[in-house]
């Protein structure tokens, strides 16, 4: 039996959630103020994921870059690999918020989308 | 001079100005002008490309640009007039607004009401007085954020970050993901000023060390930063001799606080609160000058843009009610005092009677991190409010609602809000 602690970051409160891991299963979850805390701890313990916000290059835009994000969280261990994939991309202005920049990045079933409109220069 | 007039002029097209303009419009004011000095609307959110915005207001997690674009679209849908690339130079107590742009030249705008929404700026190296040479490679974290996220270049390859507020933490992750090595984030206080979520997702995720009670005491390098001397500090935040060590780096990012941008407010004669650095306001966000309102980071530095939106809608609504002559003043104004362990409270005064209002929210910040405390509001000897809080952090704003009934029943001309340790 092991006493574990993960700080839930589903919201800014940041509950310190304590739990035990017995035979690869999470038990006795305590300290979370809402049900999200439980889900968070389970995911964070077994398969931590993150949304990746970054930028990609754009040709002929009012700015040289457009911000993008993964539509859903992707495994934490893939963040740096995903950055390398995104470094290869160059879009052409105009870009619309929600435009898919990379489909199914690194076989995660998650798309990378633009997070703002970017007009042509 | 080019003369114009509007019912309402909003200065600043960040989230605060946009929400205020939108709400004033929805309350029936149609003759509105938003003035923004940048080439586009959205304010600082355009460079905050990370997610974490909007959970509170939209119930979903957005990035800064997405949050901004929603308000840009809603302002455009309403056909609210906007002047971009236009800098406001002066506001007078009579609500004349002087501004300049390259197409119209000098503008003299006669406004019936003005909303100040100029945001904040970052403290610089000068403000914290780090000695040493003045090589290239020292940036404020926000400037670096704009370079990396909007202009497309990385300020350096090996960075040290001073200040563990949210901007410093976010920049540590951003620099790391863009291929720079972040040697350390230094924090002079014994605790981080950032949200827990950012400490985990920006530092722990990438094994970037957070060093508490440490700061840079010297910058090395002639042309370019070559390294910094770091020292531990004592309880009075003074460097402890003998604890110095050298860290090699080519970039130093300073994330050492934000200051509300109030040059215009001061010139207009608006009274400021030394605790917030922003105007003293009533519960409708009216400043000491009738018809001039303030909201967003110009009023006090917010950690979450969602609260900026909430507050700015309030300012927009009050401005509309003022223009429509719908506000009654209370007989006596009530001062709201920041008491024990409260660093500030906004609004600082309660002065109005508003027919359809249900409550007034007090925004406050704790002075230091505390556990198991009670937030207490006292009206003279009478206790108005008493609530337990498990954790209080200066980085996270606290909202305390006062019901309309409580406000109606106030006895004294002063209420005090304080934080006390449970059992004390
Ligand atoms: C570097 C930085 C990073 C931040 N990161 C985060 C974050 O990650 N998460 C978060 O929730 N909050 C963050 N904040 C706080 C964030 O700024 C606020 O939540 C929000 O953007 C404040 O909105 P605002 O409209 O008050 O200010 P701003 O967004 O700063 O908008 C003010 C606008 O007024 C304009 N303006 C100023 N003076 C004049 C003038 N004289 N004439 C015309 N226009 C003028 C400016 O150009 C600007 O567009 C950050 C702040 C800074 C400074």
Coordinates of C-alpha atoms and ligand atoms in Angstrom, one line a residue:
Chain A
X1 CA 0.0 0.0 0.0
X2 CA 1.3 3.4 -1.0
X3 CA 0.1 6.9 0.0
X4 CA 0.2 9.1 -3.1
X5 CA -0.5 12.8 -3.7
X6 CA -1.5 14.5 -6.9
X7 CA -2.6 18.1 -7.0
X8 CA -5.7 18.4 -9.1
X9 CA -5.4 21.1 -11.7
X10 CA -8.8 20.9 -13.3
X11 CA -9.5 24.3 -11.9
X12 CA -7.5 27.1 -10.1
X13 CA -8.4 25.8 -6.6
X14 CA -5.8 23.0 -6.9
X15 CA -7.0 20.4 -4.4
X16 CA -4.3 18.2 -3.0
X17 CA -5.8 14.8 -3.7
X18 CA -4.5 11.8 -1.7
X19 CA -5.0 8.2 -2.6
X20 CA -3.6 4.7 -2.3
X21 CA -2.5 2.4 -5.0
X22 CA -3.1 -1.2 -4.3
X23 CA -2.3 -3.8 -7.0
X24 CA -2.2 -1.2 -9.7
X25 CA -5.6 0.2 -8.7
X26 CA -6.4 3.6 -7.1
X27 CA -8.3 3.5 -3.8
X28 CA -9.4 5.8 -1.0
X29 CA -9.3 9.1 -2.9
X30 CA -9.5 12.0 -0.5
X31 CA -9.2 15.8 -0.6
X32 CA -11.0 16.5 -3.9
X33 CA -13.7 19.1 -3.6
X34 CA -15.6 17.9 -6.7
X35 CA -15.9 14.8 -8.9
X36 CA -13.4 16.2 -11.4
X37 CA -10.7 15.6 -8.8
X38 CA -11.2 11.8 -9.0
X39 CA -11.1 11.6 -12.8
X40 CA -8.1 13.9 -12.9
X41 CA -6.1 11.8 -10.5
X42 CA -6.9 8.6 -12.3
X43 CA -5.8 10.0 -15.6
X44 CA -2.8 11.8 -14.2
X45 CA -1.6 8.7 -12.5
X46 CA -2.0 6.2 -15.3
X47 CA -1.8 8.4 -18.5
X48 CA -1.0 12.0 -17.9
X49 CA -2.2 14.2 -20.8
X50 CA -1.8 17.8 -21.7
X51 CA -3.2 20.3 -24.2
X52 CA -0.3 21.6 -26.3
X53 CA -0.6 25.3 -27.2
X54 CA 2.1 26.5 -29.6
X55 CA 2.5 28.4 -32.9
X56 CA 3.1 27.5 -36.5
X57 CA 4.6 29.7 -39.3
X58 CA 2.4 31.5 -41.7
X59 CA 3.2 32.9 -45.1
X60 CA 1.9 36.4 -46.1
X61 CA 0.0 36.9 -42.8
X62 CA -0.3 40.2 -40.8
X63 CA 1.9 38.3 -38.3
X64 CA 4.5 35.6 -39.2
X65 CA 2.9 33.1 -36.8
X66 CA -0.5 31.8 -35.8
X67 CA -1.2 30.2 -32.5
X68 CA -2.5 26.6 -32.5
X69 CA -3.4 24.0 -30.0
X70 CA -4.3 20.3 -29.8
X71 CA -8.1 20.0 -29.7
X72 CA -7.8 17.5 -26.9
X73 CA -5.1 16.7 -24.4
X74 CA -2.4 14.4 -25.8
X75 CA -0.1 12.1 -23.8
X76 CA 2.5 14.2 -21.9
X77 CA 5.3 12.1 -23.2
X78 CA 4.5 13.1 -26.8
X79 CA 4.7 16.9 -26.3
X80 CA 8.2 17.3 -27.5
X81 CA 7.7 15.0 -30.5
X82 CA 4.5 17.0 -31.4
X83 CA 6.6 20.2 -31.3
X84 CA 8.9 18.8 -33.9
X85 CA 6.0 17.8 -36.2
X86 CA 4.6 21.3 -35.9
X87 CA 7.9 23.0 -36.7
X88 CA 7.6 21.5 -40.2
X89 CA 4.3 23.2 -40.9
X90 CA 3.9 26.4 -42.8
X91 CA 0.4 27.8 -43.5
X92 CA -0.7 30.4 -46.0
X93 CA -2.8 33.4 -44.8
X94 CA -5.7 33.9 -44.3
X95 CA -6.1 31.4 -41.5
X96 CA -9.4 30.9 -39.6
X97 CA -9.9 30.0 -36.0
X98 CA -10.5 26.3 -35.9
X99 CA -8.7 25.5 -39.2
X100 CA -7.1 22.1 -38.9
X101 CA -3.3 22.4 -39.0
X102 CA -2.4 18.8 -38.5
X103 CA -4.9 16.0 -38.5
X104 CA -4.5 13.1 -36.1
X105 CA -1.1 14.3 -34.8
X106 CA 1.3 11.3 -34.0
X107 CA -1.7 8.9 -34.3
X108 CA -3.3 10.3 -31.2
X109 CA -6.7 10.8 -32.9
X110 CA -6.3 14.5 -32.0
X111 CA -6.2 17.3 -34.4
X112 CA -4.1 20.5 -34.1
X113 CA -6.2 23.6 -34.9
X114 CA -5.6 27.3 -35.2
X115 CA -6.7 29.4 -32.3
X116 CA -7.3 32.7 -34.0
X117 CA -8.1 34.3 -37.4
X118 CA -5.1 35.7 -39.1
X119 CA -5.7 38.0 -42.1
X120 CA -3.6 38.3 -45.2
X121 CA -1.0 41.0 -45.2
Chain B
X1 CA -8.1 69.6 -34.6
X2 CA -10.5 66.9 -35.6
X3 CA -13.5 67.2 -33.3
X4 CA -15.9 64.3 -32.6
X5 CA -18.3 63.3 -29.9
X6 CA -19.6 60.0 -28.4
X7 CA -21.8 59.0 -25.5
X8 CA -19.2 56.5 -24.4
X9 CA -15.5 56.3 -25.1
X10 CA -13.7 53.1 -24.1
X11 CA -9.9 53.4 -23.9
X12 CA -8.2 50.1 -24.6
X13 CA -9.4 47.2 -26.8
X14 CA -8.3 44.3 -24.6
X15 CA -10.8 42.0 -22.9
X16 CA -11.8 44.6 -20.4
X17 CA -12.6 47.3 -23.0
X18 CA -14.4 44.8 -25.2
X19 CA -16.6 43.4 -22.5
X20 CA -17.4 46.9 -21.1
X21 CA -18.4 48.2 -24.6
X22 CA -20.5 45.1 -25.3
X23 CA -22.4 45.4 -22.1
X24 CA -23.0 49.1 -22.4
X25 CA -24.4 48.5 -25.9
X26 CA -26.6 45.7 -24.6
X27 CA -27.9 48.1 -22.0
X28 CA -29.0 50.5 -24.7
X29 CA -26.0 52.8 -25.3
X30 CA -25.4 52.7 -29.1
X31 CA -23.0 55.6 -29.6
X32 CA -19.8 54.0 -28.4
X33 CA -16.2 54.3 -29.6
X34 CA -13.4 51.9 -28.6
X35 CA -9.9 53.3 -29.0
X36 CA -6.9 50.9 -29.3
X37 CA -3.3 51.8 -29.9
X38 CA -2.3 48.4 -31.3
X39 CA -3.1 47.3 -34.9
X40 CA -5.7 44.8 -33.7
X41 CA -8.1 44.3 -30.7
X42 CA -7.6 41.7 -28.0
X43 CA -4.9 43.3 -25.8
X44 CA -2.4 41.1 -24.1
X45 CA -4.5 38.0 -24.7
X46 CA -3.2 37.8 -28.2
X47 CA 0.2 36.8 -26.9
X48 CA -1.1 34.5 -24.2
X49 CA -1.5 31.5 -26.5
X50 CA -1.7 28.9 -23.7
X51 CA -5.0 27.4 -22.6
X52 CA -6.7 28.0 -19.3
X53 CA -8.9 31.0 -20.1
X54 CA -12.7 31.0 -19.9
X55 CA -13.4 28.0 -17.7
X56 CA -15.3 30.3 -15.4
X57 CA -17.0 32.5 -18.0
X58 CA -17.7 30.2 -20.9
X59 CA -17.5 26.9 -19.0
X60 CA -14.8 25.6 -21.4
X61 CA -11.1 26.0 -21.6
X62 CA -9.9 28.4 -24.2
X63 CA -6.5 29.9 -25.2
X64 CA -6.0 33.7 -24.9
X65 CA -6.5 34.4 -28.6
X66 CA -9.7 32.3 -28.7
X67 CA -11.1 34.1 -25.7
X68 CA -10.2 37.5 -27.3
X69 CA -11.8 36.5 -30.6
X70 CA -15.1 35.8 -29.0
X71 CA -15.3 39.3 -27.7
X72 CA -13.9 40.8 -30.9
X73 CA -16.7 39.1 -32.8
X74 CA -19.4 40.1 -30.4
X75 CA -18.3 43.7 -30.6
X76 CA -18.2 43.5 -34.4
X77 CA -21.7 41.9 -34.5
X78 CA -23.0 44.9 -32.7
X79 CA -21.4 47.3 -35.1
X80 CA -19.6 49.1 -32.3
X81 CA -17.2 51.7 -33.7
X82 CA -13.4 51.1 -33.3
X83 CA -10.4 53.1 -33.9
X84 CA -7.2 51.0 -34.2
X85 CA -3.6 52.3 -34.3
X86 CA -4.9 55.2 -32.2
X87 CA -3.2 56.3 -29.0
X88 CA -5.1 58.2 -26.3
X89 CA -2.8 61.0 -25.0
X90 CA -5.0 62.7 -22.5
X91 CA -8.3 62.5 -20.7
X92 CA -9.6 65.6 -18.9
X93 CA -11.9 65.7 -15.8
X94 CA -14.6 67.1 -18.1
X95 CA -14.3 63.9 -20.2
X96 CA -12.6 65.3 -23.3
X97 CA -10.4 62.6 -24.8
X98 CA -7.4 63.6 -26.9
X99 CA -6.0 60.9 -29.2
X100 CA -3.8 60.6 -32.3
X101 CA -3.5 58.4 -35.3
X102 CA -1.9 58.6 -38.7
X103 CA -5.1 58.9 -40.8
X104 CA -7.1 61.5 -38.8
X105 CA -4.3 63.3 -36.9
X106 CA -5.1 64.8 -33.5
X107 CA -8.5 64.0 -32.3
X108 CA -10.6 65.9 -29.7
X109 CA -13.4 63.6 -28.6
X110 CA -16.1 64.9 -26.4
X111 CA -17.4 62.0 -24.3
X112 CA -20.4 61.8 -21.9
X113 CA -18.8 58.9 -20.2
X114 CA -15.4 57.3 -20.3
X115 CA -14.3 53.7 -19.5
X116 CA -10.6 53.3 -18.7
X117 CA -9.4 49.9 -19.8
X118 CA -5.7 50.4 -20.6
X119 CA -4.5 47.2 -18.8
X120 CA -1.1 47.0 -17.1
X121 CA 2.5 47.0 -17.9
X122 CA 5.4 45.0 -16.6
X123 CA 7.9 46.0 -14.0
X124 CA 11.4 46.3 -15.4
X125 CA 14.9 45.6 -14.3
X126 CA 15.1 49.2 -13.0
X127 CA 12.1 48.6 -10.8
X128 CA 13.9 45.8 -9.0
X129 CA 17.4 47.3 -9.2
X130 CA 19.6 44.3 -10.2
X131 CA 23.2 45.6 -10.4
X132 CA 25.8 44.6 -13.0
X133 CA 26.4 45.5 -16.6
X134 CA 23.7 46.2 -19.2
X135 CA 24.2 43.6 -21.9
X136 CA 21.6 42.5 -24.4
X137 CA 19.5 39.5 -23.4
X138 CA 17.6 40.9 -20.5
X139 CA 13.9 40.9 -21.3
X140 CA 10.6 41.3 -19.4
X141 CA 8.8 38.0 -19.6
X142 CA 5.9 39.6 -21.4
X143 CA 8.1 41.1 -24.1
X144 CA 9.7 37.7 -24.6
X145 CA 6.2 36.2 -24.8
X146 CA 5.3 38.6 -27.6
X147 CA 8.5 37.9 -29.5
X148 CA 8.1 34.1 -29.3
X149 CA 4.3 33.9 -29.8
X150 CA 3.6 36.7 -32.2
X151 CA 6.7 37.9 -33.9
X152 CA 8.5 34.6 -34.3
X153 CA 11.9 34.6 -32.7
X154 CA 13.4 33.0 -29.7
X155 CA 15.2 35.6 -27.4
X156 CA 17.9 33.1 -26.4
X157 CA 19.1 29.5 -26.0
X158 CA 19.8 29.3 -22.3
X159 CA 17.6 31.2 -19.9
X160 CA 17.2 32.0 -16.3
X161 CA 13.8 33.4 -15.2
X162 CA 13.3 35.7 -12.3
X163 CA 9.8 35.6 -10.7
X164 CA 7.5 32.6 -10.4
X165 CA 4.3 34.4 -11.1
X166 CA 2.1 32.9 -13.9
X167 CA 3.8 34.7 -16.7
X168 CA 7.2 33.6 -15.6
X169 CA 6.0 30.0 -15.3
X170 CA 4.3 30.0 -18.7
X171 CA 7.4 31.4 -20.3
X172 CA 9.6 28.7 -18.8
X173 CA 7.5 26.1 -20.5
X174 CA 7.3 28.0 -23.7
X175 CA 11.1 28.6 -23.9
X176 CA 11.7 24.9 -23.1
X177 CA 9.3 23.6 -25.8
X178 CA 10.8 26.0 -28.3
X179 CA 14.1 24.3 -27.7
X180 CA 15.8 26.6 -25.2
X181 CA 17.1 25.3 -22.0
X182 CA 15.7 26.9 -18.9
X183 CA 18.3 26.6 -16.1
X184 CA 16.0 27.7 -13.3
X185 CA 13.1 29.8 -12.2
X186 CA 14.1 32.0 -9.2
X187 CA 11.6 33.3 -6.7
X188 CA 12.6 35.8 -4.0
X189 CA 9.6 34.9 -1.8
X190 CA 9.4 31.7 0.1
X191 CA 6.4 30.7 -2.0
X192 CA 5.5 30.9 -5.7
X193 CA 3.2 33.6 -6.9
X194 CA 1.8 31.4 -9.6
X195 CA -1.2 29.1 -9.9
X196 CA -0.6 25.6 -8.7
X197 CA -1.6 24.3 -12.1
X198 CA 1.1 26.3 -13.8
X199 CA 3.8 25.1 -11.4
X200 CA 2.9 21.5 -12.3
X201 CA 2.3 21.9 -16.0
X202 CA 5.1 24.4 -16.7
X203 CA 7.9 23.4 -14.4
X204 CA 7.4 19.9 -12.9
X205 CA 6.4 18.5 -16.3
X206 CA 9.8 19.4 -17.7
X207 CA 12.0 19.1 -14.6
X208 CA 12.7 22.8 -14.6
X209 CA 13.8 23.7 -11.1
X210 CA 12.0 26.3 -9.0
X211 CA 14.3 27.9 -6.5
X212 CA 12.5 29.7 -3.7
X213 CA 14.0 32.5 -1.6
X214 CA 16.7 33.2 -4.2
X215 CA 17.3 36.0 -6.6
X216 CA 19.7 37.4 -9.2
X217 CA 22.2 39.7 -7.6
X218 CA 24.4 40.4 -10.6
X219 CA 24.2 40.2 -14.3
X220 CA 27.4 39.3 -16.2
X221 CA 28.5 39.9 -19.8
X222 CA 29.4 42.9 -22.0
X223 CA 27.6 42.6 -25.3
X224 CA 25.3 39.8 -24.4
X225 CA 24.4 38.2 -21.0
X226 CA 26.9 35.5 -20.2
X227 CA 25.5 34.5 -16.8
X228 CA 24.1 35.6 -13.5
X229 CA 25.0 35.5 -9.9
X230 CA 22.3 34.0 -7.8
X231 CA 22.0 34.5 -4.0
X232 CA 19.8 33.1 -1.3
X233 CA 17.8 35.8 0.6
X234 CA 17.0 36.1 4.3
X235 CA 13.6 36.7 5.9
X236 CA 13.8 40.3 5.0
X237 CA 14.5 39.4 1.3
X238 CA 18.1 40.6 1.6
X239 CA 20.8 38.5 -0.1
X240 CA 22.8 36.4 2.3
X241 CA 26.6 36.9 1.8
X242 CA 28.4 33.7 1.0
X243 CA 25.4 32.0 -0.7
X244 CA 26.2 33.3 -4.2
X245 CA 26.6 30.9 -7.1
X246 CA 27.0 31.5 -10.8
X247 CA 24.6 30.3 -13.5
X248 CA 25.7 30.4 -17.1
X249 CA 23.0 31.7 -19.5
X250 CA 22.5 34.0 -22.4
X251 CA 19.0 35.3 -21.5
X252 CA 17.4 36.6 -18.4
X253 CA 13.7 36.9 -18.3
X254 CA 12.1 39.1 -15.6
X255 CA 8.6 38.4 -14.5
X256 CA 8.6 40.6 -11.5
X257 CA 5.1 42.0 -11.4
X258 CA 2.6 44.1 -13.3
X259 CA 1.6 47.7 -12.6
X260 CA -1.8 49.1 -13.7
X261 CA -1.2 51.6 -16.5
X262 CA -2.6 54.8 -15.0
X263 CA -0.8 57.7 -16.4
X264 CA -4.0 58.8 -18.2
X265 CA -6.1 58.3 -15.1
X266 CA -3.7 60.4 -13.0
X267 CA -3.7 63.2 -15.4
X268 CA -7.4 63.2 -15.4
X269 CA -7.3 63.6 -11.7
X270 CA -8.7 60.2 -10.8
X271 CA -7.8 59.2 -7.3
X272 CA -5.6 56.1 -7.0
X273 CA -5.4 53.4 -4.3
X274 CA -1.7 52.8 -3.4
X275 CA -2.6 49.1 -2.6
X276 CA -3.9 48.3 -6.0
X277 CA -2.0 50.8 -8.1
X278 CA -5.4 51.5 -9.8
X279 CA -8.2 54.0 -9.3
X280 CA -10.4 54.0 -6.2
X281 CA -13.8 52.8 -7.4
X282 CA -17.3 52.2 -6.2
X283 CA -19.2 49.0 -6.6
X284 CA -20.1 50.0 -10.2
X285 CA -16.4 50.7 -11.0
X286 CA -17.0 54.4 -11.1
X287 CA -13.8 56.4 -10.2
X288 CA -13.6 59.5 -8.1
X289 CA -14.8 61.4 -11.2
X290 CA -18.4 60.9 -12.0
X291 CA -18.8 59.4 -15.5
X292 CA -15.3 57.9 -15.6
X293 CA -15.1 54.2 -15.0
X294 CA -12.2 51.7 -14.8
X295 CA -12.1 47.9 -15.2
X296 CA -9.7 45.1 -15.9
X297 CA -6.0 45.3 -15.2
X298 CA -5.9 49.1 -15.1
X299 CA -8.0 48.8 -12.0
X300 CA -6.2 45.9 -10.2
X301 CA -4.1 43.1 -11.6
X302 CA -6.3 40.1 -12.2
X303 CA -5.0 36.5 -12.4
X304 CA -7.9 35.3 -14.4
X305 CA -9.3 37.0 -17.5
X306 CA -12.8 35.6 -16.6
X307 CA -12.9 38.1 -13.7
X308 CA -11.8 40.8 -16.0
X309 CA -14.8 40.1 -18.1
X310 CA -17.2 40.0 -15.1
X311 CA -15.9 43.3 -13.8
X312 CA -15.8 45.0 -17.1
X313 CA -19.5 44.1 -17.8
X314 CA -20.3 45.7 -14.5
X315 CA -18.4 48.9 -15.5
X316 CA -20.2 48.9 -18.9
X317 CA -23.6 48.5 -17.2
X318 CA -22.9 51.3 -14.7
X319 CA -21.8 53.6 -17.5
X320 CA -25.0 52.9 -19.4
X321 CA -27.1 53.5 -16.3
X322 CA -25.3 56.7 -15.7
X323 CA -26.0 57.9 -19.3
X324 CA -29.6 56.9 -18.8
X325 CA -29.9 58.6 -15.5
X326 CA -30.8 55.4 -13.7
X327 CA -28.5 55.6 -10.7
X328 CA -29.5 56.8 -7.2
X329 CA -26.8 57.5 -4.6
X330 CA -27.0 56.2 -1.1
X331 CA -27.4 58.7 1.6
X332 CA -24.0 57.8 3.1
X333 CA -21.2 56.2 1.2
X334 CA -19.7 53.1 2.8
X335 CA -15.9 52.6 2.7
X336 CA -14.7 49.1 2.3
X337 CA -11.5 48.6 4.3
X338 CA -8.9 46.0 3.7
X339 CA -8.2 44.6 7.2
X340 CA -5.9 42.0 8.7
X341 CA -4.0 39.9 6.1
X342 CA -6.0 41.4 3.2
X343 CA -3.7 43.3 0.8
X344 CA -6.5 45.0 -1.1
X345 CA -10.2 45.0 -1.7
X346 CA -12.1 46.2 -4.8
X347 CA -14.5 48.1 -4.8
X348 CA -13.1 50.4 -2.1
X349 CA -16.6 52.1 -1.7
X350 CA -20.2 51.3 -1.9
X351 CA -22.2 54.4 -3.0
X352 CA -25.1 53.5 -5.2
X353 CA -28.6 52.2 -5.1
X354 CA -29.3 50.1 -8.2
X355 CA -32.9 48.8 -8.7
X356 CA -32.2 45.5 -10.3
X357 CA -29.1 44.6 -8.4
X358 CA -29.0 41.4 -6.4
X359 CA -25.5 41.5 -4.9
X360 CA -22.2 43.2 -4.8
X361 CA -19.1 41.0 -5.2
X362 CA -16.0 42.1 -3.2
X363 CA -12.7 41.1 -4.9
X364 CA -9.8 40.7 -2.5
X365 CA -6.4 39.3 -2.2
X366 CA -4.7 37.7 0.8
X367 CA -1.4 39.2 1.9
X368 CA 0.4 35.8 2.4
X369 CA -0.3 32.1 1.9
X370 CA -2.4 30.8 4.8
X371 CA -4.3 27.6 5.6
X372 CA -7.6 27.1 7.6
X373 CA -8.7 30.7 7.9
X374 CA -11.9 32.5 8.1
X375 CA -12.9 35.5 6.0
X376 CA -14.8 37.9 8.1
X377 CA -16.6 41.1 7.2
X378 CA -17.6 43.4 10.0
X379 CA -20.1 46.3 10.0
X380 CA -19.1 48.0 13.2
X381 CA -19.4 45.3 15.8
X382 CA -21.8 43.2 13.8
X383 CA -20.5 40.3 11.7
X384 CA -21.9 40.4 8.2
X385 CA -20.1 37.5 6.7
X386 CA -17.9 34.6 8.1
X387 CA -16.7 31.8 5.9
X388 CA -14.0 29.2 6.2
X389 CA -11.4 28.9 3.5
X390 CA -9.0 26.0 3.4
X391 CA -6.3 27.6 1.5
X392 CA -5.5 31.3 0.7
X393 CA -2.8 32.3 -1.8
X394 CA -1.9 35.9 -2.7
X395 CA -1.9 34.8 -6.4
X396 CA -5.5 33.8 -6.3
X397 CA -8.2 36.4 -6.0
X398 CA -11.0 35.7 -3.6
X399 CA -14.6 36.8 -4.3
X400 CA -17.0 37.5 -1.5
X401 CA -20.6 38.2 -2.3
X402 CA -22.6 40.8 -0.3
X403 CA -26.4 40.4 -0.8
X404 CA -28.5 43.5 -1.6
X405 CA -30.2 43.0 1.7
X406 CA -26.9 43.1 3.6
X407 CA -26.0 46.3 1.8
X408 CA -29.4 47.9 2.5
X409 CA -29.1 47.0 6.2
X410 CA -25.6 48.4 6.7
X411 CA -25.3 50.4 9.9
X412 CA -21.9 52.0 9.7
X413 CA -20.1 54.1 7.1
X414 CA -17.2 51.6 7.1
X415 CA -17.1 47.9 6.7
X416 CA -13.9 45.9 7.3
X417 CA -12.9 42.7 5.6
X418 CA -10.2 40.5 7.2
X419 CA -8.6 37.1 7.1
X420 CA -8.1 35.4 10.5
X421 CA -6.5 32.1 11.4
X422 CA -9.2 29.7 12.5
X423 CA -9.4 29.5 16.3
X424 CA -7.5 32.8 16.7
Ligands
LIG1 C1 2.5 39.6 -20.2 C2 1.2 39.3 -19.6 C3 0.8 37.9 -19.6 C4 -0.4 37.6 -19.0 N1 -0.8 36.2 -19.0 C5 -2.0 35.9 -18.5 C6 -2.5 34.6 -18.5 O1 -1.7 33.7 -18.8 N2 -3.7 34.3 -18.0 C7 -4.6 35.2 -17.6 O2 -5.7 34.9 -17.2 N3 -4.1 36.5 -17.5 C8 -2.9 36.9 -18.0 N4 -2.5 38.1 -17.9 C9 -3.4 39.0 -17.4 C10 -4.3 39.5 -18.5 O3 -3.6 40.6 -19.1 C11 -5.6 39.9 -18.1 O4 -6.3 38.8 -17.7 C12 -6.4 40.6 -19.2 O5 -5.7 40.6 -20.5 C13 -6.5 42.0 -18.9 O6 -7.3 42.7 -19.8 P1 -7.3 44.2 -20.0 O7 -8.2 44.5 -21.1 O8 -7.5 44.9 -18.7 O9 -5.8 44.6 -20.4 P2 -5.0 44.3 -21.7 O10 -5.3 43.0 -22.3 O11 -3.6 44.7 -21.4 O12 -5.6 45.4 -22.7 C14 -5.4 46.8 -22.6 C15 -5.4 47.4 -24.0 O13 -5.4 48.8 -23.9 C16 -4.6 49.3 -24.9 N5 -4.1 50.6 -24.4 C17 -3.4 50.9 -23.3 N6 -3.1 52.3 -23.3 C18 -3.7 52.8 -24.3 C19 -3.8 54.2 -24.8 N7 -3.2 55.2 -24.2 N8 -4.5 54.4 -26.0 C20 -5.1 53.4 -26.6 N9 -5.0 52.1 -26.2 C21 -4.3 51.8 -25.1 C22 -3.5 48.3 -25.0 O14 -2.8 48.4 -26.3 C23 -4.2 47.0 -24.8 O15 -4.7 46.5 -26.0 C24 -1.3 38.5 -18.5 C25 -0.9 39.9 -18.5 C26 0.4 40.2 -19.0 C27 0.8 41.7 -19.0

